[in-house]
XYZ file of C-alpha atoms in Angstrom:
618
model
C 9.219 -5.617 -3.973
C 7.687 -2.928 -6.161
C 3.950 -2.616 -5.509
C 2.890 -2.547 -9.133
C 4.079 -6.073 -9.785
C 3.906 -8.552 -6.938
C 5.260 -11.415 -9.006
C 8.827 -12.621 -8.498
C 11.585 -10.734 -10.280
C 11.435 -11.550 -13.954
C 13.932 -11.667 -16.733
C 13.746 -8.510 -18.782
C 13.778 -7.906 -22.507
C 16.971 -6.666 -24.137
C 16.756 -4.523 -27.270
C 19.787 -4.217 -29.539
C 19.697 -1.814 -32.463
C 22.400 -1.133 -35.015
C 22.768 1.326 -37.898
C 19.184 2.515 -37.516
C 18.225 5.131 -40.080
C 14.889 6.848 -40.586
C 14.053 8.865 -43.676
C 10.960 10.886 -44.548
C 10.015 12.953 -47.568
C 9.509 16.672 -47.081
C 5.964 17.488 -48.212
C 6.828 20.943 -49.504
C 10.180 20.364 -51.219
C 9.700 16.615 -51.916
C 13.293 16.101 -50.790
C 14.266 13.235 -48.506
C 15.141 14.117 -44.924
C 17.202 11.705 -42.844
C 16.076 12.086 -39.246
C 18.215 9.237 -37.876
C 21.683 8.439 -39.211
C 23.149 5.025 -38.388
C 22.272 5.091 -34.695
C 23.530 2.084 -32.740
C 22.963 1.087 -29.132
C 21.267 -1.221 -26.662
C 18.425 -0.862 -24.202
C 19.348 -3.224 -21.393
C 17.017 -4.952 -18.990
C 17.290 -4.062 -15.293
C 18.685 -0.674 -16.211
C 17.396 2.812 -17.048
C 18.421 3.973 -20.527
C 17.996 7.680 -21.251
C 18.080 9.438 -24.625
C 18.735 13.161 -24.764
C 19.402 15.764 -27.396
C 18.416 19.234 -28.470
C 15.138 19.942 -30.240
C 15.106 18.127 -33.583
C 17.982 15.830 -32.634
C 15.878 12.725 -33.287
C 15.368 11.431 -29.756
C 11.582 11.047 -30.058
C 11.998 9.600 -33.548
C 14.411 6.978 -32.198
C 11.949 6.138 -29.443
C 9.161 5.775 -32.030
C 11.302 3.479 -34.180
C 12.218 1.241 -31.257
C 8.622 1.169 -29.977
C 7.066 0.471 -33.412
C 5.132 3.694 -32.945
C 5.621 5.177 -36.424
C 2.252 6.164 -37.872
C 3.164 9.073 -40.116
C 5.101 7.259 -42.838
C 8.813 7.162 -43.520
C 11.410 4.494 -44.249
C 13.292 2.641 -41.510
C 16.527 0.760 -42.143
C 18.943 -1.012 -39.853
C 18.491 -3.894 -37.441
C 16.489 -4.162 -34.227
C 16.825 -7.343 -32.160
C 14.723 -8.356 -29.170
C 16.513 -10.875 -26.960
C 18.791 -11.608 -29.887
C 15.994 -12.354 -32.387
C 14.627 -10.028 -35.089
C 11.819 -7.912 -33.698
C 8.277 -8.735 -34.854
C 6.290 -5.526 -34.609
C 2.897 -7.138 -33.969
C 4.203 -9.291 -31.115
C 6.468 -6.619 -29.692
C 3.552 -4.191 -29.393
C 1.772 -6.649 -27.099
C 4.547 -6.699 -24.509
C 5.483 -3.020 -24.612
C 3.866 0.258 -23.606
C 4.519 3.810 -24.709
C 3.846 6.910 -22.626
C 3.376 9.743 -25.092
C 4.646 13.242 -24.486
C 1.159 14.674 -24.956
C -1.449 13.626 -22.417
C -4.558 12.345 -24.205
C -7.131 11.698 -21.493
C -10.915 11.785 -21.235
C -11.803 15.066 -19.564
C -15.028 13.802 -17.983
C -13.413 10.784 -16.273
C -11.871 10.807 -12.826
C -8.263 9.825 -12.212
C -9.296 6.463 -10.767
C -11.687 5.773 -13.647
C -8.992 6.435 -16.255
C -6.620 3.929 -14.705
C -9.407 1.453 -13.896
C -10.656 1.410 -17.490
C -7.077 0.797 -18.636
C -6.760 -2.057 -16.141
C -10.027 -3.673 -17.239
C -9.038 -3.492 -20.905
C -5.301 -4.194 -20.710
C -4.953 -6.838 -18.042
C -5.564 -10.471 -19.032
C -9.109 -11.776 -18.833
C -7.931 -14.572 -16.519
C -6.973 -12.097 -13.768
C -9.745 -11.711 -11.142
C -11.491 -8.339 -10.928
C -10.375 -7.669 -7.354
C -6.741 -8.156 -8.368
C -7.176 -5.643 -11.180
C -8.559 -3.107 -8.727
C -5.688 -3.878 -6.355
C -3.307 -3.056 -9.209
C -5.107 0.265 -9.700
C -4.819 1.049 -5.978
C -1.090 0.296 -6.073
C -0.542 2.599 -9.036
C -2.481 5.438 -7.407
C -0.376 5.010 -4.291
C 2.996 4.749 -6.049
C 2.314 7.770 -8.278
C 0.890 9.776 -5.363
C -2.505 10.179 -7.009
C -4.642 8.941 -4.105
C -5.503 12.481 -3.041
C -7.025 13.345 -6.432
C -8.299 9.913 -7.471
C -11.940 11.066 -7.506
C -11.232 14.365 -9.280
C -12.112 14.820 -12.946
C -9.266 15.043 -15.450
C -10.797 18.272 -16.748
C -10.330 20.379 -19.847
C -9.966 24.152 -19.977
C -11.407 24.311 -23.506
C -14.567 22.504 -22.361
C -14.667 24.581 -19.164
C -14.330 21.461 -17.016
C -12.188 22.017 -13.929
C -9.805 19.202 -13.149
C -6.354 18.121 -12.030
C -3.063 19.895 -12.666
C -0.806 19.328 -15.651
C 1.689 17.386 -13.553
C -1.028 15.110 -12.243
C -2.227 14.450 -15.790
C 1.297 13.380 -16.676
C 1.287 10.877 -13.846
C -2.109 9.544 -14.906
C -0.703 8.907 -18.402
C 2.185 6.980 -16.875
C -0.180 5.066 -14.607
C -2.346 3.969 -17.536
C 0.655 2.314 -19.167
C 1.835 0.696 -15.941
C -1.361 -1.281 -15.322
C -0.249 -4.294 -17.348
C 3.312 -4.298 -15.979
C 4.791 -4.092 -19.485
C 7.996 -5.949 -20.198
C 9.210 -2.934 -22.170
C 8.281 0.637 -21.305
C 9.043 3.647 -23.494
C 8.459 7.154 -22.193
C 8.710 10.394 -24.134
C 9.733 13.144 -21.704
C 7.717 11.769 -18.764
C 8.922 14.479 -16.384
C 7.610 17.361 -18.499
C 5.146 19.420 -16.497
C 6.226 17.960 -13.157
C 7.850 19.873 -10.345
C 11.326 18.825 -9.265
C 10.197 16.628 -6.380
C 7.574 14.777 -8.413
C 9.981 14.346 -11.340
C 12.518 12.688 -9.045
C 9.781 10.506 -7.562
C 8.691 9.377 -11.020
C 12.250 8.515 -12.049
C 12.664 6.559 -8.809
C 9.563 4.599 -9.786
C 11.074 3.829 -13.183
C 14.316 2.702 -11.548
C 12.359 0.266 -9.365
C 10.563 -1.057 -12.433
C 13.865 -1.538 -14.224
C 15.335 -3.349 -11.232
C 12.501 -5.878 -11.440
C 13.208 -6.640 -15.084
C 11.240 -4.066 -17.073
C 13.206 -2.658 -19.973
C 13.023 1.138 -19.655
C 13.923 3.610 -22.379
C 13.016 7.258 -21.989
C 13.767 10.695 -23.320
C 14.162 13.411 -20.721
C 14.233 17.182 -20.973
C 16.456 19.177 -18.601
C 16.961 16.644 -15.788
C 18.378 17.841 -12.494
C 21.336 16.187 -10.791
C 19.124 13.986 -8.601
C 17.534 12.562 -11.732
C 20.794 12.067 -13.627
C 22.239 10.154 -10.688
C 19.728 7.408 -11.531
C 20.861 7.061 -15.153
C 22.436 3.739 -16.098
C 22.943 4.141 -19.842
C 22.980 7.440 -21.635
C 22.625 8.316 -25.310
C 23.178 11.819 -26.602
C 22.015 12.708 -30.116
C 22.751 15.643 -32.379
C 20.995 16.167 -35.725
C 20.062 12.488 -35.909
C 23.558 11.168 -35.144
C 25.112 9.717 -32.009
C 27.362 11.910 -29.900
C 27.709 9.411 -27.070
C 26.258 6.088 -25.981
C 27.395 4.095 -23.006
C 27.321 3.981 -19.215
C 26.380 7.282 -17.614
C 29.287 6.904 -15.202
C 31.775 7.059 -18.108
C 30.360 9.957 -20.112
C 32.059 12.700 -18.073
C 35.478 11.176 -18.740
C 34.608 10.629 -22.397
C 33.704 14.267 -23.019
C 36.660 15.469 -20.981
C 38.892 13.370 -23.238
C 37.487 15.221 -26.248
C 38.109 18.708 -24.967
C 34.815 19.205 -23.121
C 35.541 18.846 -19.403
C 32.444 19.475 -17.322
C 32.964 22.383 -14.898
C 32.664 21.623 -11.212
C 29.175 22.052 -9.699
C 27.561 22.105 -13.156
C 24.992 19.526 -14.181
C 26.703 17.458 -16.921
C 23.574 17.217 -19.087
C 23.118 20.998 -19.056
C 26.749 21.429 -20.017
C 26.615 18.865 -22.828
C 23.510 20.456 -24.302
C 25.264 23.824 -24.419
C 28.394 22.267 -25.941
C 26.346 20.676 -28.736
C 25.328 24.104 -30.013
C 28.946 24.929 -30.830
C 30.699 21.590 -31.268
C 27.903 19.171 -32.109
C 29.211 18.182 -35.555
C 32.760 17.736 -34.265
C 31.604 15.482 -31.450
C 29.571 13.368 -33.883
C 32.684 12.835 -36.017
C 34.744 12.027 -32.933
C 32.263 9.350 -31.924
C 32.141 7.837 -35.395
C 35.942 7.551 -35.504
C 36.127 5.539 -32.305
C 34.570 2.204 -33.113
C 35.289 0.657 -29.728
C 33.459 3.484 -27.979
C 30.598 3.638 -30.470
C 29.597 -0.001 -29.908
C 28.918 -1.509 -26.514
C 29.084 -5.268 -26.747
C 26.064 -7.384 -25.937
C 28.163 -9.388 -23.469
C 29.140 -6.272 -21.524
C 25.559 -5.104 -21.373
C 24.310 -8.467 -20.184
C 26.943 -8.455 -17.460
C 25.905 -4.971 -16.396
C 22.213 -5.930 -16.509
C 22.538 -9.068 -14.383
C 21.604 -8.336 -10.783
C 22.440 -10.402 -7.753
C 18.815 -11.564 -7.586
C 19.037 -12.797 -11.186
C 22.190 -14.743 -10.417
C 20.595 -16.322 -7.364
C 17.406 -17.232 -9.252
C 19.203 -18.700 -12.227
C 21.826 -20.510 -10.208
C 24.527 -19.190 -12.482
C 24.616 -19.079 -16.263
C 21.902 -20.662 -18.353
C 22.621 -23.086 -21.121
C 21.944 -21.869 -24.648
C 18.736 -23.934 -24.842
C 17.538 -22.674 -21.461
C 18.367 -19.111 -22.410
C 16.435 -19.354 -25.678
C 13.426 -20.926 -23.939
C 13.380 -18.216 -21.301
C 13.728 -15.457 -23.876
C 10.755 -16.806 -25.800
C 8.695 -17.127 -22.614
C 9.399 -13.504 -21.793
C 8.043 -12.447 -25.183
C 4.726 -14.281 -24.836
C 1.908 -11.702 -24.515
C -0.936 -12.073 -22.027
C -4.354 -13.085 -23.406
C -6.507 -10.101 -24.377
C -9.949 -9.434 -22.960
C -12.956 -10.557 -24.984
C -14.441 -8.240 -27.606
C -17.819 -8.083 -25.885
C -16.116 -7.044 -22.651
C -14.324 -4.225 -24.468
C -17.720 -3.018 -25.712
C -19.178 -3.293 -22.209
C -16.403 -1.242 -20.580
C -16.442 1.398 -23.325
C -20.223 1.753 -23.144
C -19.953 2.436 -19.426
C -17.311 5.088 -19.998
C -19.274 6.753 -22.799
C -22.438 6.811 -20.700
C -20.556 8.489 -17.841
C -19.130 10.999 -20.304
C -22.619 11.988 -21.493
C -23.897 12.214 -17.933
C -21.029 14.347 -16.608
C -20.594 16.558 -19.628
C -24.182 17.217 -20.717
C -23.389 20.399 -22.622
C -23.311 18.724 -26.042
C -26.307 16.511 -25.288
C -28.393 19.303 -23.776
C -27.522 21.784 -26.511
C -28.491 19.287 -29.202
C -31.696 18.376 -27.364
C -32.488 22.073 -26.995
C -32.125 22.456 -30.752
C -34.633 19.662 -31.341
C -37.092 21.156 -28.855
C -36.710 24.634 -30.294
C -37.081 23.504 -33.912
C -40.031 21.262 -33.034
C -41.768 24.206 -31.380
C -40.716 26.571 -34.159
C -42.098 24.387 -36.963
C -45.182 23.667 -34.864
C -45.871 27.366 -34.373
C -45.284 28.219 -38.029
C -47.702 25.547 -39.220
C -49.915 25.489 -36.121
C -52.999 23.306 -36.621
C -53.076 23.145 -40.399
C -56.460 23.274 -42.059
C -57.770 20.833 -44.644
C -58.100 23.416 -47.398
C -56.949 22.166 -50.770
C -55.461 25.584 -51.522
C -53.141 25.802 -48.490
C -53.336 22.532 -46.577
C -51.504 20.547 -49.243
C -48.539 22.875 -49.678
C -48.204 23.614 -45.956
C -48.135 19.932 -45.042
C -45.538 19.184 -47.690
C -43.447 22.210 -46.647
C -43.559 21.387 -42.932
C -42.306 17.859 -43.561
C -39.507 19.089 -45.795
C -38.566 21.659 -43.146
C -38.368 18.877 -40.547
C -36.116 16.846 -42.842
C -33.784 19.806 -43.249
C -33.470 20.096 -39.455
C -32.765 16.380 -39.041
C -30.224 16.522 -41.856
C -27.913 19.202 -40.512
C -28.170 18.945 -36.717
C -27.081 15.307 -36.177
C -24.490 15.346 -38.961
C -22.839 18.542 -37.714
C -22.839 17.232 -34.143
C -21.195 13.973 -35.241
C -18.455 15.909 -37.039
C -17.717 18.147 -34.046
C -17.731 15.299 -31.506
C -15.388 13.232 -33.686
C -12.661 15.850 -33.250
C -12.723 15.064 -29.525
C -13.018 11.301 -29.955
C -10.342 10.970 -32.630
C -7.276 11.619 -30.443
C -8.397 9.287 -27.667
C -9.390 6.521 -30.088
C -6.079 6.830 -31.936
C -3.972 6.564 -28.785
C -5.909 3.812 -27.072
C -6.489 1.617 -30.128
C -2.900 1.913 -31.343
C -1.683 0.928 -27.896
C -3.906 -2.145 -27.890
C -6.435 -1.192 -25.206
C -9.332 -2.184 -27.450
C -10.231 -2.730 -31.085
C -11.725 -0.083 -33.355
C -14.705 -2.381 -33.912
C -15.393 -2.489 -30.165
C -15.268 1.309 -29.965
C -17.648 1.691 -32.907
C -20.104 -0.841 -31.481
C -20.021 0.846 -28.071
C -20.514 4.284 -29.585
C -23.454 3.141 -31.696
C -25.102 1.380 -28.760
C -24.621 4.458 -26.560
C -25.850 7.178 -28.911
C -28.709 5.248 -30.525
C -31.093 5.532 -27.530
C -30.180 9.201 -27.173
C -30.902 9.884 -30.842
C -34.225 8.036 -30.703
C -35.220 10.060 -27.642
C -34.291 13.368 -29.273
C -36.121 12.477 -32.468
C -39.180 11.306 -30.540
C -39.256 14.586 -28.623
C -38.998 16.545 -31.861
C -41.690 14.467 -33.579
C -44.161 14.664 -30.677
C -43.930 18.450 -30.516
C -44.154 18.923 -34.251
C -46.725 16.228 -35.076
C -49.415 17.348 -32.672
C -48.798 21.089 -32.984
C -48.955 20.994 -36.779
C -52.040 18.817 -36.603
C -51.191 15.854 -38.791
C -53.615 12.972 -39.057
C -54.348 11.721 -35.530
C -53.777 8.012 -35.615
C -51.353 5.845 -33.641
C -50.129 3.925 -36.686
C -49.589 7.111 -38.691
C -47.611 8.668 -35.856
C -45.442 5.579 -35.399
C -44.688 5.487 -39.141
C -43.789 9.187 -38.974
C -41.530 8.564 -35.965
C -39.867 5.496 -37.491
C -39.094 7.349 -40.714
C -37.469 10.256 -38.908
C -35.531 8.014 -36.500
C -33.935 6.175 -39.419
C -33.462 9.478 -41.215
C -31.574 10.951 -38.269
C -29.367 7.874 -37.928
C -28.416 8.131 -41.601
C -27.619 11.837 -41.225
C -25.440 11.102 -38.189
C -23.641 8.350 -40.105
C -22.950 10.679 -43.033
C -21.564 13.279 -40.629
C -19.310 10.656 -39.065
C -18.077 9.495 -42.483
C -17.161 13.032 -43.527
C -15.383 13.599 -40.213
C -13.403 10.358 -40.476
C -11.906 11.197 -43.882
C -11.147 14.873 -43.147
C -8.455 16.318 -40.865
C -10.844 18.479 -38.807
C -14.516 19.234 -38.229
C -14.182 22.461 -40.199
C -13.526 20.574 -43.427
C -16.154 17.970 -42.560
C -18.852 20.612 -42.078
C -17.988 22.270 -45.394
C -18.365 18.952 -47.219
C -21.544 18.096 -45.313
C -23.152 21.416 -46.187
C -22.556 20.841 -49.881
C -23.794 17.228 -49.806
C -26.935 17.880 -47.769
C -28.000 20.967 -49.716
C -27.529 19.001 -52.918
C -29.656 16.116 -51.653
C -32.351 18.381 -50.206
C -32.711 20.137 -53.548
C -33.775 16.911 -55.260
C -35.829 15.318 -52.484
C -39.152 15.966 -54.248
C -40.249 19.306 -52.793
C -38.167 22.202 -54.116
C -37.912 20.969 -57.712
C -41.140 19.477 -59.073
C -39.652 18.288 -62.349
C -36.069 17.135 -61.761
C -33.884 17.410 -64.901
C -32.927 14.094 -66.457
C -29.237 14.550 -65.673
C -30.007 14.987 -61.941
C -32.572 12.223 -61.500
C -29.916 9.718 -60.464
C -29.389 11.838 -57.345
C -33.043 11.377 -56.402
C -32.697 7.629 -56.828
C -29.759 7.303 -54.430
C -30.767 9.999 -51.928
C -32.105 8.858 -48.564
C -34.085 12.109 -48.391
C -36.172 11.000 -51.379
C -37.383 7.855 -49.642
C -37.863 9.493 -46.248
C -39.843 12.359 -47.733
C -41.972 10.011 -49.842
C -42.708 7.847 -46.787
C -43.907 10.655 -44.492
C -45.846 12.500 -47.221
C -47.594 9.342 -48.404
C -48.269 8.351 -44.795
C -50.084 11.646 -44.234
C -51.788 12.215 -47.561
C -53.149 8.696 -47.897
C -55.124 9.293 -44.706
C -56.451 12.863 -45.031
C -59.136 14.495 -47.135
C -58.937 18.044 -48.441
C -61.743 20.364 -49.406
C -62.033 22.893 -52.202
C -63.396 26.402 -51.680
C -66.758 25.061 -52.787
C -66.724 22.316 -50.161
C -65.908 19.440 -52.509
C -63.949 16.615 -50.867
C -60.646 15.611 -52.488
C -58.769 12.535 -51.131
C -55.113 13.154 -50.376
C -54.181 10.094 -52.399
C -55.632 11.832 -55.435
C -53.309 14.777 -54.842
C -50.347 12.394 -54.736
C -51.314 10.777 -58.006
C -51.534 14.133 -59.785
C -55.254 13.884 -60.376
C -56.038 17.380 -59.088
C -55.481 20.284 -61.450
C -53.122 22.935 -60.102
C -52.370 21.001 -56.913
C -50.091 18.026 -57.295
C -47.389 16.159 -55.403
C -46.923 13.538 -58.060
C -43.138 14.024 -57.875
C -43.243 12.503 -54.381
C -44.863 9.369 -55.743
C -41.721 7.365 -56.518
C -43.588 4.177 -57.352
C -43.106 2.732 -53.853
C -45.609 2.503 -51.046
C -45.088 3.697 -47.477
C -43.840 0.321 -46.285
C -41.502 -0.068 -49.240
C -40.027 3.404 -48.720
C -39.459 2.594 -45.054
C -37.771 -0.669 -46.023
C -35.449 1.166 -48.417
C -34.748 3.743 -45.709
C -33.885 0.967 -43.255
C -31.530 -0.567 -45.797
C -29.835 2.797 -46.333
C -29.521 3.279 -42.562
C -27.822 -0.097 -42.163
C -25.678 0.536 -45.235
C -24.610 4.016 -44.087
C -23.664 2.701 -40.662
C -21.746 -0.166 -42.230
C -19.958 2.210 -44.599
C -18.984 4.483 -41.709
C -17.625 1.427 -39.905
C -15.690 0.303 -42.993
C -14.195 3.775 -43.445
C -13.181 3.916 -39.791
C -11.481 0.524 -39.850
C -9.759 1.341 -43.154
C -8.390 4.623 -41.808
C -7.214 2.791 -38.687
C -5.368 0.192 -40.771
C -3.787 2.963 -42.842
C -2.723 4.684 -39.580
C -4.611 7.819 -40.631
C -7.033 8.305 -37.767
């Protein structure tokens, strides 16, 4: 019995598809392009079905259509049946898995951790933890990953050394095998593997198929040892079928149409070369032979039925028994709880920060440097009315500028890395987007508070603001909320743009615009720009920290006359005024507004993320 599934042999899922077409609109010419043209076939249980074709033939597109993995738009027509009933995409996705051609893995996780996280999130909540780990051990053993199970995945771009490309491919396959899917699609799973490992992987798929898993895969340049494992074979050319049927019959079929395979030549290599010259002719030949173009469901069921199936079923099932069994096969396992998804993701994100501290340390270094820099520029401010007022106001504005750009830019850059992994894992049902967002917020919030606190401590005491615990805590609270808002804005811009480059361009424009009307650079904001001040979070943050400081300090004129800072805020001092900062709200009220904006910005970022996920535009 295959180690990945210790349950008794199960009835597989049969997929019948007929006259499947897929059309997209060319973005440049606006013309319609038909990528699939009336493709008909069956993916039988207990058998390995392979789709091949030259580049652009439509093999990956067909796989995407059958797997409900179309996220880039387009129109699908034709019929797809699952165990004889119309396929329901939402239910079908729960019982199927898709191994993508491109490996999207977390560079800072080990091989074992990648598969373990998948097991914890994909396997039913009713399965004991030790059985989930046993499943992971079995996968590592079957895919020959035990020797590198504690090695990081790695990423050359991040300068993290890790496993080889072939091992990454096997990890991707292992992630999808954890839940023993009833249907497994694979897009060129042997790419990047050496010959021996490719054969081993195909042998694994054959064992899975023998136990009832429906297997459909595309393969690029298989050797003869791999092709000997084929059961059903489909060859595509320019979106049309050249051949579909048993692999054992394809050599005779092509020989009967003037394409005899030379002795000692791999048939698939020969057919691929023939398609370059006679592809259109072979498509027409297939279309003219109706009896060869369609393989009957009855024939496929007969071919799919193993001796074990016959023994288990005691012969043929009645129609009612068959229908009941088919429906039982399609029932998905219960998903893990939302809170558990958050828990597992938080653990993974924490490990990522710990093992790949470059981003965290570089950002922290920026906060330390800027805190020291501002502190040295405005070191121990005096209480002179002539310079103390302007320097205090300038230092606080400078600090706001730092906490505007740094967290927002970081959020945009990090999102580029997170986007691909979130897209793959959420679309394949590992966890919900809401769980990811909650885990991310819970993970980065303590880090952001720590960075902001470090920045504020350095700056506050070096500059020499009013020494009082309450004043410092108000200062810290204002900047913590301010940083969270800036990070949320950076995340929002990143979510709606295709890359961090565009996000940073938009962020620069937005933040410079808001900083200009925060109450420092422009004393008298023009009427047509005052609405910006009203909606800007910088206005309320700046008002809170300035009022917090100036309401507590006293300035002195050159003649030694004492002037309360509150008088400066109210505009009662000739030539020295910060009345534009006085927005009619007190310190507590400005903090309350800032808190509301922080919650609102985070909620808006969440809404944008979930909307983009629903629109399949992550």
